[in-house]
């Protein structure tokens, strides 16, 4: 993709020049009379050049294969943080996914007063000193990934109902009391990209976008809820493809905006999205999203499947479920010219809500079975999900 030299020069100046030096520069008296020549410049060259890449001052090497765990803002900023650092340090784990914008829409730290995000009023003091947290991860060689929940955003929806969906004049919420904002709206994109840029400047080496989708079951409400289509108002695509286009466009836009900051971009996606041409209600097309990211992270918890692969009770057969899913994903990714890294989310929790006889108490054997199924399928990376950040002890993470 091409960009004009002038834009590149402005970008380089903004990233490479100290603020104090920039402030001291005087505007030439005959500024209006200066003319510039424009030449096409290759964006790929710019994004790979140190001159045009932001340097946070922290150094993290990409591991042999990312093997990570998830941390809430409370865990990352509280007493549990050191326990989890110790877990990673003493095992073959090597990465942490840390909430930077959580499932409600709050940022998990308070932005600096001069940050454009400060005036939003969405910062929370969960992580008192995110830079110190990252320096600790640097010390322990733990690869840091910033999780940003995108379109599930109750806080923004309530502050700005026009960015959300309304029902009877009120912000619509799902059965769990959660509100969403619209993937059709560029203002929503920019809000999340700005948070991602701040995470990259802070020192995170990867930004992971979650809830990159419309609400579940949206196809049943699309004609009754109030919302605007933004730049997609005059789209000639059918409703399903219009949703797919909006979600895919956001991912591509975010990736492009983050290029100067030297971070990888990953997206969490429903596992079943890989088994369909696209998920019709939520706008996720596995292949189209995969074409625009560095890493794709399908959520393939055995507990969350029905008898999709002919497995009557998937939670009881973690190895088989993951192995069957991996076959489908491998086929999908093999069709792409430049496929992303596959790094699925695995289950390290017990799904007791499935009822007696339908679930296992997940522990060492069940976690290892999922990892082995991935490894046997040629997938070496994974992330472990436990909402309370209580991970099974004694697991062999490279079985």
mmCIF file of C-alpha atoms in Angstrom:
data_model
loop_
_atom_site.group_PDB
_atom_site.id
_atom_site.type_symbol
_atom_site.label_atom_id
_atom_site.label_comp_id
_atom_site.label_asym_id
_atom_site.label_seq_id
_atom_site.Cartn_x
_atom_site.Cartn_y
_atom_site.Cartn_z
ATOM 1 C CA UNK A 1 0.000 0.000 0.000
ATOM 2 C CA UNK A 2 1.304 3.440 -0.893
ATOM 3 C CA UNK A 3 1.336 6.583 1.183
ATOM 4 C CA UNK A 4 2.489 10.068 0.240
ATOM 5 C CA UNK A 5 5.957 11.221 1.302
ATOM 6 C CA UNK A 6 4.522 14.227 3.107
ATOM 7 C CA UNK A 7 2.423 11.993 5.352
ATOM 8 C CA UNK A 8 5.458 9.834 6.050
ATOM 9 C CA UNK A 9 7.545 12.859 6.941
ATOM 10 C CA UNK A 10 4.950 14.160 9.361
ATOM 11 C CA UNK A 11 4.600 10.711 10.925
ATOM 12 C CA UNK A 12 8.352 10.326 11.298
ATOM 13 C CA UNK A 13 8.697 13.739 12.880
ATOM 14 C CA UNK A 14 5.940 13.059 15.373
ATOM 15 C CA UNK A 15 7.377 9.704 16.393
ATOM 16 C CA UNK A 16 11.101 10.421 16.335
ATOM 17 C CA UNK A 17 11.370 13.982 17.682
ATOM 18 C CA UNK A 18 11.305 14.650 21.441
ATOM 19 C CA UNK A 19 8.348 16.797 22.481
ATOM 20 C CA UNK A 20 10.600 19.511 23.931
ATOM 21 C CA UNK A 21 12.588 19.830 20.714
ATOM 22 C CA UNK A 22 9.386 19.964 18.687
ATOM 23 C CA UNK A 23 8.009 22.743 20.875
ATOM 24 C CA UNK A 24 11.162 24.833 20.432
ATOM 25 C CA UNK A 25 11.009 24.795 16.639
ATOM 26 C CA UNK A 26 9.881 28.114 15.247
ATOM 27 C CA UNK A 27 7.502 28.303 12.350
ATOM 28 C CA UNK A 28 9.212 29.972 9.348
ATOM 29 C CA UNK A 29 7.944 33.448 8.588
ATOM 30 C CA UNK A 30 7.233 32.498 5.006
ATOM 31 C CA UNK A 31 5.690 29.133 5.894
ATOM 32 C CA UNK A 32 2.698 29.663 3.627
ATOM 33 C CA UNK A 33 5.004 30.070 0.662
ATOM 34 C CA UNK A 34 6.839 26.780 1.075
ATOM 35 C CA UNK A 35 5.944 24.119 -1.467
ATOM 36 C CA UNK A 36 6.583 20.418 -1.210
ATOM 37 C CA UNK A 37 7.083 17.691 -3.757
ATOM 38 C CA UNK A 38 5.019 14.530 -3.292
ATOM 39 C CA UNK A 39 6.355 11.115 -4.097
ATOM 40 C CA UNK A 40 4.849 7.715 -3.534
ATOM 41 C CA UNK A 41 6.386 5.828 -0.642
ATOM 42 C CA UNK A 42 5.953 2.186 0.223
ATOM 43 C CA UNK A 43 4.148 1.787 3.565
ATOM 44 C CA UNK A 44 5.761 -1.610 4.089
ATOM 45 C CA UNK A 45 9.199 0.001 3.927
ATOM 46 C CA UNK A 46 8.143 2.630 6.421
ATOM 47 C CA UNK A 47 6.628 0.188 8.910
ATOM 48 C CA UNK A 48 9.764 -1.982 8.865
ATOM 49 C CA UNK A 49 12.159 0.939 9.326
ATOM 50 C CA UNK A 50 13.485 1.847 12.764
ATOM 51 C CA UNK A 51 13.285 5.515 11.765
ATOM 52 C CA UNK A 52 9.507 5.306 11.480
ATOM 53 C CA UNK A 53 8.836 2.946 14.406
ATOM 54 C CA UNK A 54 7.968 4.119 17.902
ATOM 55 C CA UNK A 55 10.369 2.913 20.600
ATOM 56 C CA UNK A 56 8.860 2.384 24.056
ATOM 57 C CA UNK A 57 12.287 1.791 25.609
ATOM 58 C CA UNK A 58 11.326 -1.755 26.634
ATOM 59 C CA UNK A 59 12.661 -4.861 24.913
ATOM 60 C CA UNK A 60 10.732 -8.094 24.526
ATOM 61 C CA UNK A 61 11.688 -10.988 22.281
ATOM 62 C CA UNK A 62 8.977 -13.045 20.626
ATOM 63 C CA UNK A 63 9.098 -16.480 22.310
ATOM 64 C CA UNK A 64 9.767 -19.760 20.505
ATOM 65 C CA UNK A 65 5.982 -20.156 20.676
ATOM 66 C CA UNK A 66 3.604 -18.056 22.762
ATOM 67 C CA UNK A 67 2.137 -19.993 25.694
ATOM 68 C CA UNK A 68 0.140 -17.527 27.740
ATOM 69 C CA UNK A 69 -2.400 -16.854 30.452
ATOM 70 C CA UNK A 70 -5.045 -14.159 30.861
ATOM 71 C CA UNK A 71 -4.998 -11.469 33.579
ATOM 72 C CA UNK A 72 -7.772 -9.083 34.534
ATOM 73 C CA UNK A 73 -6.871 -5.534 35.465
ATOM 74 C CA UNK A 74 -7.440 -6.420 39.118
ATOM 75 C CA UNK A 75 -4.974 -9.317 38.920
ATOM 76 C CA UNK A 76 -2.398 -7.310 36.989
ATOM 77 C CA UNK A 77 -2.573 -4.477 39.499
ATOM 78 C CA UNK A 78 -2.995 -6.470 42.695
ATOM 79 C CA UNK A 79 -1.321 -9.010 44.941
ATOM 80 C CA UNK A 80 -2.086 -11.849 42.530
ATOM 81 C CA UNK A 81 0.255 -10.361 39.917
ATOM 82 C CA UNK A 82 3.434 -11.664 41.520
ATOM 83 C CA UNK A 83 1.867 -15.103 41.981
ATOM 84 C CA UNK A 84 1.112 -15.250 38.278
ATOM 85 C CA UNK A 85 4.550 -13.916 37.334
ATOM 86 C CA UNK A 86 5.983 -16.723 39.456
ATOM 87 C CA UNK A 87 3.783 -19.294 37.696
ATOM 88 C CA UNK A 88 5.019 -18.171 34.288
ATOM 89 C CA UNK A 89 8.618 -17.842 35.445
ATOM 90 C CA UNK A 90 8.769 -21.389 36.828
ATOM 91 C CA UNK A 91 7.016 -23.160 33.939
ATOM 92 C CA UNK A 92 7.112 -23.267 30.145
ATOM 93 C CA UNK A 93 4.544 -20.488 30.025
ATOM 94 C CA UNK A 94 6.015 -17.269 28.631
ATOM 95 C CA UNK A 95 3.276 -14.700 27.959
ATOM 96 C CA UNK A 96 0.507 -12.710 29.628
ATOM 97 C CA UNK A 97 -2.643 -11.247 28.087
ATOM 98 C CA UNK A 98 -3.549 -8.252 30.253
ATOM 99 C CA UNK A 99 -6.856 -6.391 30.189
ATOM 100 C CA UNK A 100 -6.253 -2.792 29.124
ATOM 101 C CA UNK A 101 -9.884 -2.120 28.146
ATOM 102 C CA UNK A 102 -12.193 -4.514 29.929
ATOM 103 C CA UNK A 103 -15.528 -6.160 29.203
ATOM 104 C CA UNK A 104 -17.467 -3.145 30.484
ATOM 105 C CA UNK A 105 -15.536 -0.579 28.446
ATOM 106 C CA UNK A 106 -13.329 0.759 31.252
ATOM 107 C CA UNK A 107 -9.613 1.203 30.849
ATOM 108 C CA UNK A 108 -7.853 -0.688 33.617
ATOM 109 C CA UNK A 109 -5.496 2.167 34.472
ATOM 110 C CA UNK A 110 -5.856 5.937 34.688
ATOM 111 C CA UNK A 111 -4.410 7.678 31.616
ATOM 112 C CA UNK A 112 -2.016 10.574 32.166
ATOM 113 C CA UNK A 113 -3.754 13.967 32.376
ATOM 114 C CA UNK A 114 -2.356 14.996 28.993
ATOM 115 C CA UNK A 115 -3.676 11.861 27.284
ATOM 116 C CA UNK A 116 -6.676 12.427 24.991
ATOM 117 C CA UNK A 117 -8.193 9.405 26.725
ATOM 118 C CA UNK A 118 -8.170 11.089 30.145
ATOM 119 C CA UNK A 119 -11.109 13.351 29.348
ATOM 120 C CA UNK A 120 -13.235 10.297 28.483
ATOM 121 C CA UNK A 121 -13.464 9.470 32.183
ATOM 122 C CA UNK A 122 -13.160 5.725 31.618
ATOM 123 C CA UNK A 123 -9.865 5.113 33.430
ATOM 124 C CA UNK A 124 -9.907 2.966 36.568
ATOM 125 C CA UNK A 125 -7.085 2.632 39.128
ATOM 126 C CA UNK A 126 -6.807 -1.162 38.899
ATOM 127 C CA UNK A 127 -3.246 -1.062 37.545
ATOM 128 C CA UNK A 128 -1.608 1.772 39.476
ATOM 129 C CA UNK A 129 1.595 1.851 37.421
ATOM 130 C CA UNK A 130 1.303 0.018 34.091
ATOM 131 C CA UNK A 131 4.841 0.970 33.099
ATOM 132 C CA UNK A 132 6.247 -0.630 36.248
ATOM 133 C CA UNK A 133 4.173 -3.733 35.510
ATOM 134 C CA UNK A 134 5.674 -3.943 32.022
ATOM 135 C CA UNK A 135 9.179 -3.400 33.354
ATOM 136 C CA UNK A 136 8.606 -6.371 35.657
ATOM 137 C CA UNK A 137 7.534 -8.475 32.675
ATOM 138 C CA UNK A 138 10.603 -7.307 30.762
ATOM 139 C CA UNK A 139 12.793 -8.368 33.691
ATOM 140 C CA UNK A 140 11.232 -11.845 33.658
ATOM 141 C CA UNK A 141 11.183 -12.081 29.846
ATOM 142 C CA UNK A 142 7.389 -12.465 29.806
ATOM 143 C CA UNK A 143 5.837 -11.452 26.487
ATOM 144 C CA UNK A 144 3.111 -8.801 27.062
ATOM 145 C CA UNK A 145 -0.172 -8.702 25.132
ATOM 146 C CA UNK A 146 -2.756 -5.944 25.672
ATOM 147 C CA UNK A 147 -6.360 -7.174 25.515
ATOM 148 C CA UNK A 148 -8.850 -4.581 24.301
ATOM 149 C CA UNK A 149 -12.561 -5.411 24.292
ATOM 150 C CA UNK A 150 -13.920 -3.502 21.309
ATOM 151 C CA UNK A 151 -17.633 -3.521 20.508
ATOM 152 C CA UNK A 152 -18.990 -4.811 23.822
ATOM 153 C CA UNK A 153 -18.820 -1.494 25.647
ATOM 154 C CA UNK A 154 -21.538 -0.660 28.141
ATOM 155 C CA UNK A 155 -19.733 2.458 29.366
ATOM 156 C CA UNK A 156 -19.471 4.081 25.932
ATOM 157 C CA UNK A 157 -22.972 2.981 24.961
ATOM 158 C CA UNK A 158 -24.465 4.692 28.010
ATOM 159 C CA UNK A 159 -22.344 7.824 27.544
ATOM 160 C CA UNK A 160 -23.086 8.015 23.827
ATOM 161 C CA UNK A 161 -26.335 6.167 22.976
ATOM 162 C CA UNK A 162 -26.070 7.346 19.364
ATOM 163 C CA UNK A 163 -23.050 5.047 18.988
ATOM 164 C CA UNK A 164 -25.038 2.086 20.261
ATOM 165 C CA UNK A 165 -28.361 0.344 19.615
ATOM 166 C CA UNK A 166 -31.598 1.629 21.096
ATOM 167 C CA UNK A 167 -34.887 -0.044 21.870
ATOM 168 C CA UNK A 168 -37.824 2.148 22.806
ATOM 169 C CA UNK A 169 -35.538 5.135 23.222
ATOM 170 C CA UNK A 170 -33.207 3.352 25.663
ATOM 171 C CA UNK A 171 -29.846 1.680 25.101
ATOM 172 C CA UNK A 172 -30.477 -1.958 24.255
ATOM 173 C CA UNK A 173 -28.801 -4.553 26.489
ATOM 174 C CA UNK A 174 -28.541 -8.308 26.181
ATOM 175 C CA UNK A 175 -29.772 -10.814 28.749
ATOM 176 C CA UNK A 176 -26.613 -10.298 30.828
ATOM 177 C CA UNK A 177 -27.140 -6.539 31.001
ATOM 178 C CA UNK A 178 -24.332 -5.792 28.524
ATOM 179 C CA UNK A 179 -24.530 -3.064 25.877
ATOM 180 C CA UNK A 180 -22.682 -2.919 22.569
ATOM 181 C CA UNK A 181 -21.538 -0.128 20.309
ATOM 182 C CA UNK A 182 -21.796 -0.339 16.545
ATOM 183 C CA UNK A 183 -19.049 -1.708 14.270
ATOM 184 C CA UNK A 184 -20.499 0.487 11.517
ATOM 185 C CA UNK A 185 -19.233 3.690 13.133
ATOM 186 C CA UNK A 186 -15.732 5.031 12.505
ATOM 187 C CA UNK A 187 -15.847 7.040 15.751
ATOM 188 C CA UNK A 188 -16.077 3.754 17.650
ATOM 189 C CA UNK A 189 -13.138 2.374 15.675
ATOM 190 C CA UNK A 190 -11.000 5.391 16.499
ATOM 191 C CA UNK A 191 -11.849 5.217 20.202
ATOM 192 C CA UNK A 192 -10.470 1.679 20.403
ATOM 193 C CA UNK A 193 -7.505 2.329 18.135
ATOM 194 C CA UNK A 194 -6.477 5.254 20.346
ATOM 195 C CA UNK A 195 -6.442 2.941 23.373
ATOM 196 C CA UNK A 196 -4.418 0.401 21.381
ATOM 197 C CA UNK A 197 -1.874 3.049 20.384
ATOM 198 C CA UNK A 198 -1.453 4.088 24.013
ATOM 199 C CA UNK A 199 -0.888 0.433 24.985
ATOM 200 C CA UNK A 200 1.748 0.129 22.263
ATOM 201 C CA UNK A 201 3.491 3.306 23.414
ATOM 202 C CA UNK A 202 3.452 1.944 26.947
ATOM 203 C CA UNK A 203 5.494 -1.061 25.830
ATOM 204 C CA UNK A 204 3.073 -3.870 24.955
ATOM 205 C CA UNK A 205 4.333 -5.909 22.016
ATOM 206 C CA UNK A 206 0.952 -7.072 20.813
ATOM 207 C CA UNK A 207 -2.590 -5.732 20.840
ATOM 208 C CA UNK A 208 -5.339 -8.327 21.050
ATOM 209 C CA UNK A 209 -8.818 -7.173 20.053
ATOM 210 C CA UNK A 210 -11.722 -9.096 21.577
ATOM 211 C CA UNK A 211 -15.471 -8.837 20.873
ATOM 212 C CA UNK A 212 -14.738 -7.767 17.331
ATOM 213 C CA UNK A 213 -18.313 -8.452 16.336
ATOM 214 C CA UNK A 214 -21.957 -7.525 16.532
ATOM 215 C CA UNK A 215 -23.999 -8.793 19.517
ATOM 216 C CA UNK A 216 -24.885 -12.481 19.444
ATOM 217 C CA UNK A 217 -28.162 -13.063 17.640
ATOM 218 C CA UNK A 218 -28.044 -9.625 16.045
ATOM 219 C CA UNK A 219 -29.656 -10.942 12.861
ATOM 220 C CA UNK A 220 -32.892 -11.377 14.853
ATOM 221 C CA UNK A 221 -32.837 -7.756 16.050
ATOM 222 C CA UNK A 222 -31.272 -5.971 13.091
ATOM 223 C CA UNK A 223 -34.632 -4.724 11.805
ATOM 224 C CA UNK A 224 -36.111 -3.652 15.136
ATOM 225 C CA UNK A 225 -33.304 -1.875 17.006
ATOM 226 C CA UNK A 226 -32.461 1.759 16.364
ATOM 227 C CA UNK A 227 -28.951 2.478 15.066
ATOM 228 C CA UNK A 228 -27.106 4.181 12.239
ATOM 229 C CA UNK A 229 -25.009 2.692 9.471
ATOM 230 C CA UNK A 230 -22.440 5.495 9.265
ATOM 231 C CA UNK A 231 -20.363 5.178 6.102
ATOM 232 C CA UNK A 232 -22.172 1.913 5.312
ATOM 233 C CA UNK A 233 -25.545 3.653 4.897
ATOM 234 C CA UNK A 234 -25.557 3.333 1.096
ATOM 235 C CA UNK A 235 -23.883 -0.052 0.911
ATOM 236 C CA UNK A 236 -25.322 -2.353 -1.742
ATOM 237 C CA UNK A 237 -24.279 -5.447 0.204
ATOM 238 C CA UNK A 238 -26.904 -7.687 1.777
ATOM 239 C CA UNK A 239 -27.292 -7.363 5.581
ATOM 240 C CA UNK A 240 -24.965 -10.290 6.374
ATOM 241 C CA UNK A 241 -22.193 -9.080 4.068
ATOM 242 C CA UNK A 242 -22.549 -5.508 5.279
ATOM 243 C CA UNK A 243 -21.884 -6.670 8.834
ATOM 244 C CA UNK A 244 -18.955 -8.807 7.665
ATOM 245 C CA UNK A 245 -17.545 -5.850 5.755
ATOM 246 C CA UNK A 246 -17.749 -3.517 8.769
ATOM 247 C CA UNK A 247 -16.005 -5.965 11.107
ATOM 248 C CA UNK A 248 -13.316 -6.811 8.545
ATOM 249 C CA UNK A 249 -12.761 -3.139 7.733
ATOM 250 C CA UNK A 250 -12.244 -2.316 11.408
ATOM 251 C CA UNK A 251 -9.567 -4.996 11.743
ATOM 252 C CA UNK A 252 -7.764 -3.819 8.605
ATOM 253 C CA UNK A 253 -7.983 -0.188 9.740
ATOM 254 C CA UNK A 254 -6.647 -0.953 13.216
ATOM 255 C CA UNK A 255 -3.743 -2.956 11.774
ATOM 256 C CA UNK A 256 -2.806 -0.084 9.485
ATOM 257 C CA UNK A 257 -3.024 2.533 12.257
ATOM 258 C CA UNK A 258 -0.803 0.450 14.543
ATOM 259 C CA UNK A 259 1.955 -0.210 11.990
ATOM 260 C CA UNK A 260 4.203 2.679 13.115
ATOM 261 C CA UNK A 261 4.230 1.348 16.686
ATOM 262 C CA UNK A 262 5.854 -1.992 15.912
ATOM 263 C CA UNK A 263 3.185 -4.163 17.540
ATOM 264 C CA UNK A 264 1.547 -7.336 16.305
ATOM 265 C CA UNK A 265 -2.229 -7.359 16.021
ATOM 266 C CA UNK A 266 -4.350 -10.326 17.054
ATOM 267 C CA UNK A 267 -8.083 -10.921 17.136
ATOM 268 C CA UNK A 268 -10.162 -13.267 19.288
ATOM 269 C CA UNK A 269 -12.863 -15.031 17.302
ATOM 270 C CA UNK A 270 -15.575 -17.589 17.979
ATOM 271 C CA UNK A 271 -14.345 -21.083 17.181
ATOM 272 C CA UNK A 272 -17.443 -21.896 15.173
ATOM 273 C CA UNK A 273 -16.656 -18.988 12.826
ATOM 274 C CA UNK A 274 -13.936 -21.162 11.270
ATOM 275 C CA UNK A 275 -16.481 -23.870 10.470
ATOM 276 C CA UNK A 276 -18.827 -21.584 8.495
ATOM 277 C CA UNK A 277 -18.466 -19.321 5.454
ATOM 278 C CA UNK A 278 -19.259 -16.608 8.011
ATOM 279 C CA UNK A 279 -21.163 -16.231 11.251
ATOM 280 C CA UNK A 280 -24.273 -14.499 9.845
ATOM 281 C CA UNK A 281 -25.426 -12.521 12.852
ATOM 282 C CA UNK A 282 -22.177 -11.265 14.343
ATOM 283 C CA UNK A 283 -20.268 -10.356 11.182
ATOM 284 C CA UNK A 284 -17.229 -12.586 11.706
ATOM 285 C CA UNK A 285 -15.648 -14.151 8.643
ATOM 286 C CA UNK A 286 -12.708 -16.252 9.818
ATOM 287 C CA UNK A 287 -10.744 -16.030 6.574
ATOM 288 C CA UNK A 288 -11.258 -12.302 5.996
ATOM 289 C CA UNK A 289 -10.265 -11.421 9.560
ATOM 290 C CA UNK A 290 -7.274 -13.777 9.341
ATOM 291 C CA UNK A 291 -6.033 -11.966 6.232
ATOM 292 C CA UNK A 292 -5.705 -8.757 8.243
ATOM 293 C CA UNK A 293 -3.990 -9.888 11.463
ATOM 294 C CA UNK A 294 -0.684 -11.293 12.641
ATOM 295 C CA UNK A 295 -2.330 -13.759 15.030
ATOM 296 C CA UNK A 296 -5.776 -15.378 15.082
ATOM 297 C CA UNK A 297 -7.042 -16.678 18.428
ATOM 298 C CA UNK A 298 -10.097 -18.880 18.143
ATOM 299 C CA UNK A 299 -11.912 -19.537 21.400
ATOM 300 C CA UNK A 300 -12.269 -23.312 21.290
ATOM 301 C CA UNK A 301 -13.230 -24.200 24.869
ATOM 302 C CA UNK A 302 -14.724 -27.719 24.754
ATOM 303 C CA UNK A 303 -17.513 -26.576 27.079
ATOM 304 C CA UNK A 304 -18.780 -24.066 24.528
ATOM 305 C CA UNK A 305 -19.560 -26.503 21.711
ATOM 306 C CA UNK A 306 -22.667 -28.527 20.930
ATOM 307 C CA UNK A 307 -22.312 -31.870 19.144
ATOM 308 C CA UNK A 308 -20.700 -29.962 16.284
ATOM 309 C CA UNK A 309 -18.075 -32.529 15.315
ATOM 310 C CA UNK A 310 -20.207 -35.552 16.116
ATOM 311 C CA UNK A 311 -19.027 -35.439 19.730
ATOM 312 C CA UNK A 312 -22.146 -35.784 21.881
ATOM 313 C CA UNK A 313 -20.632 -34.209 24.994
ATOM 314 C CA UNK A 314 -17.594 -32.160 23.942
ATOM 315 C CA UNK A 315 -16.579 -31.109 27.457
ATOM 316 C CA UNK A 316 -15.926 -34.760 28.260
ATOM 317 C CA UNK A 317 -13.506 -35.166 25.340
ATOM 318 C CA UNK A 318 -11.087 -32.224 25.330
ATOM 319 C CA UNK A 319 -8.451 -33.893 23.133
ATOM 320 C CA UNK A 320 -10.896 -35.015 20.464
ATOM 321 C CA UNK A 321 -12.763 -31.704 20.350
ATOM 322 C CA UNK A 322 -9.603 -29.643 19.917
ATOM 323 C CA UNK A 323 -8.174 -32.087 17.360
ATOM 324 C CA UNK A 324 -11.359 -31.964 15.273
ATOM 325 C CA UNK A 325 -11.443 -28.181 15.389
ATOM 326 C CA UNK A 326 -7.757 -27.946 14.416
ATOM 327 C CA UNK A 327 -8.409 -29.953 11.236
ATOM 328 C CA UNK A 328 -10.974 -27.389 10.090
ATOM 329 C CA UNK A 329 -8.845 -24.383 11.017
ATOM 330 C CA UNK A 330 -5.736 -25.775 9.349
ATOM 331 C CA UNK A 331 -7.684 -26.220 6.114
ATOM 332 C CA UNK A 332 -9.023 -22.660 6.273
ATOM 333 C CA UNK A 333 -5.631 -21.100 6.970
ATOM 334 C CA UNK A 334 -3.933 -23.184 4.262
ATOM 335 C CA UNK A 335 -6.149 -21.433 1.700
ATOM 336 C CA UNK A 336 -4.674 -18.022 2.578
ATOM 337 C CA UNK A 337 -1.677 -16.548 0.795
ATOM 338 C CA UNK A 338 -0.164 -15.183 4.018
ATOM 339 C CA UNK A 339 -1.851 -16.901 6.986
ATOM 340 C CA UNK A 340 -1.500 -15.545 10.518
ATOM 341 C CA UNK A 341 -0.117 -17.457 13.468
ATOM 342 C CA UNK A 342 -2.755 -19.692 15.048
ATOM 343 C CA UNK A 343 -2.940 -19.251 18.813
ATOM 344 C CA UNK A 344 -6.220 -20.655 20.180
ATOM 345 C CA UNK A 345 -7.753 -19.982 23.580
ATOM 346 C CA UNK A 346 -8.006 -23.176 25.659
ATOM 347 C CA UNK A 347 -10.118 -24.038 28.678
ATOM 348 C CA UNK A 348 -8.647 -23.998 32.182
ATOM 349 C CA UNK A 349 -11.959 -23.822 34.050
ATOM 350 C CA UNK A 350 -14.760 -26.210 34.978
ATOM 351 C CA UNK A 351 -18.089 -25.764 33.187
ATOM 352 C CA UNK A 352 -20.338 -27.040 35.962
ATOM 353 C CA UNK A 353 -23.291 -25.119 34.480
ATOM 354 C CA UNK A 354 -23.535 -27.859 31.835
ATOM 355 C CA UNK A 355 -25.058 -30.143 34.462
ATOM 356 C CA UNK A 356 -24.199 -33.527 35.866
ATOM 357 C CA UNK A 357 -22.824 -35.970 33.327
ATOM 358 C CA UNK A 358 -22.098 -33.246 30.760
ATOM 359 C CA UNK A 359 -18.886 -31.793 32.134
ATOM 360 C CA UNK A 360 -15.546 -32.750 33.630
ATOM 361 C CA UNK A 361 -13.709 -31.075 36.465
ATOM 362 C CA UNK A 362 -10.890 -29.570 34.442
ATOM 363 C CA UNK A 363 -7.408 -30.019 35.836
ATOM 364 C CA UNK A 364 -3.937 -31.122 34.762
ATOM 365 C CA UNK A 365 -5.052 -33.964 32.462
ATOM 366 C CA UNK A 366 -7.718 -31.942 30.654
ATOM 367 C CA UNK A 367 -5.515 -28.898 30.073
ATOM 368 C CA UNK A 368 -2.654 -31.059 28.825
ATOM 369 C CA UNK A 369 -5.021 -32.965 26.516
ATOM 370 C CA UNK A 370 -6.030 -29.735 24.757
ATOM 371 C CA UNK A 371 -2.433 -28.587 24.371
ATOM 372 C CA UNK A 372 -1.369 -31.996 23.042
ATOM 373 C CA UNK A 373 -4.214 -31.987 20.520
ATOM 374 C CA UNK A 374 -2.969 -28.645 19.187
ATOM 375 C CA UNK A 375 0.637 -29.803 19.111
ATOM 376 C CA UNK A 376 -0.330 -33.014 17.307
ATOM 377 C CA UNK A 377 -2.090 -30.831 14.741
ATOM 378 C CA UNK A 378 0.969 -28.654 14.153
ATOM 379 C CA UNK A 379 -0.202 -25.729 16.315
ATOM 380 C CA UNK A 380 2.385 -24.758 18.928
ATOM 381 C CA UNK A 381 0.869 -21.600 20.438
ATOM 382 C CA UNK A 382 -2.015 -21.266 22.883
ATOM 383 C CA UNK A 383 -3.584 -19.098 25.561
ATOM 384 C CA UNK A 384 -5.326 -20.319 28.702
ATOM 385 C CA UNK A 385 -8.577 -18.766 29.848
ATOM 386 C CA UNK A 386 -9.771 -18.677 33.431
ATOM 387 C CA UNK A 387 -11.965 -15.663 34.228
ATOM 388 C CA UNK A 388 -10.755 -15.607 37.838
ATOM 389 C CA UNK A 389 -7.114 -16.124 36.796
ATOM 390 C CA UNK A 390 -6.831 -19.308 38.869
ATOM 391 C CA UNK A 391 -4.731 -21.662 36.760
ATOM 392 C CA UNK A 392 -4.192 -25.367 37.297
ATOM 393 C CA UNK A 393 -0.959 -26.262 39.086
ATOM 394 C CA UNK A 394 1.514 -28.830 37.822
ATOM 395 C CA UNK A 395 0.544 -28.690 34.135
ATOM 396 C CA UNK A 396 3.108 -29.703 31.525
ATOM 397 C CA UNK A 397 2.699 -26.909 28.986
ATOM 398 C CA UNK A 398 4.815 -28.678 26.371
ATOM 399 C CA UNK A 399 3.449 -32.238 26.569
#
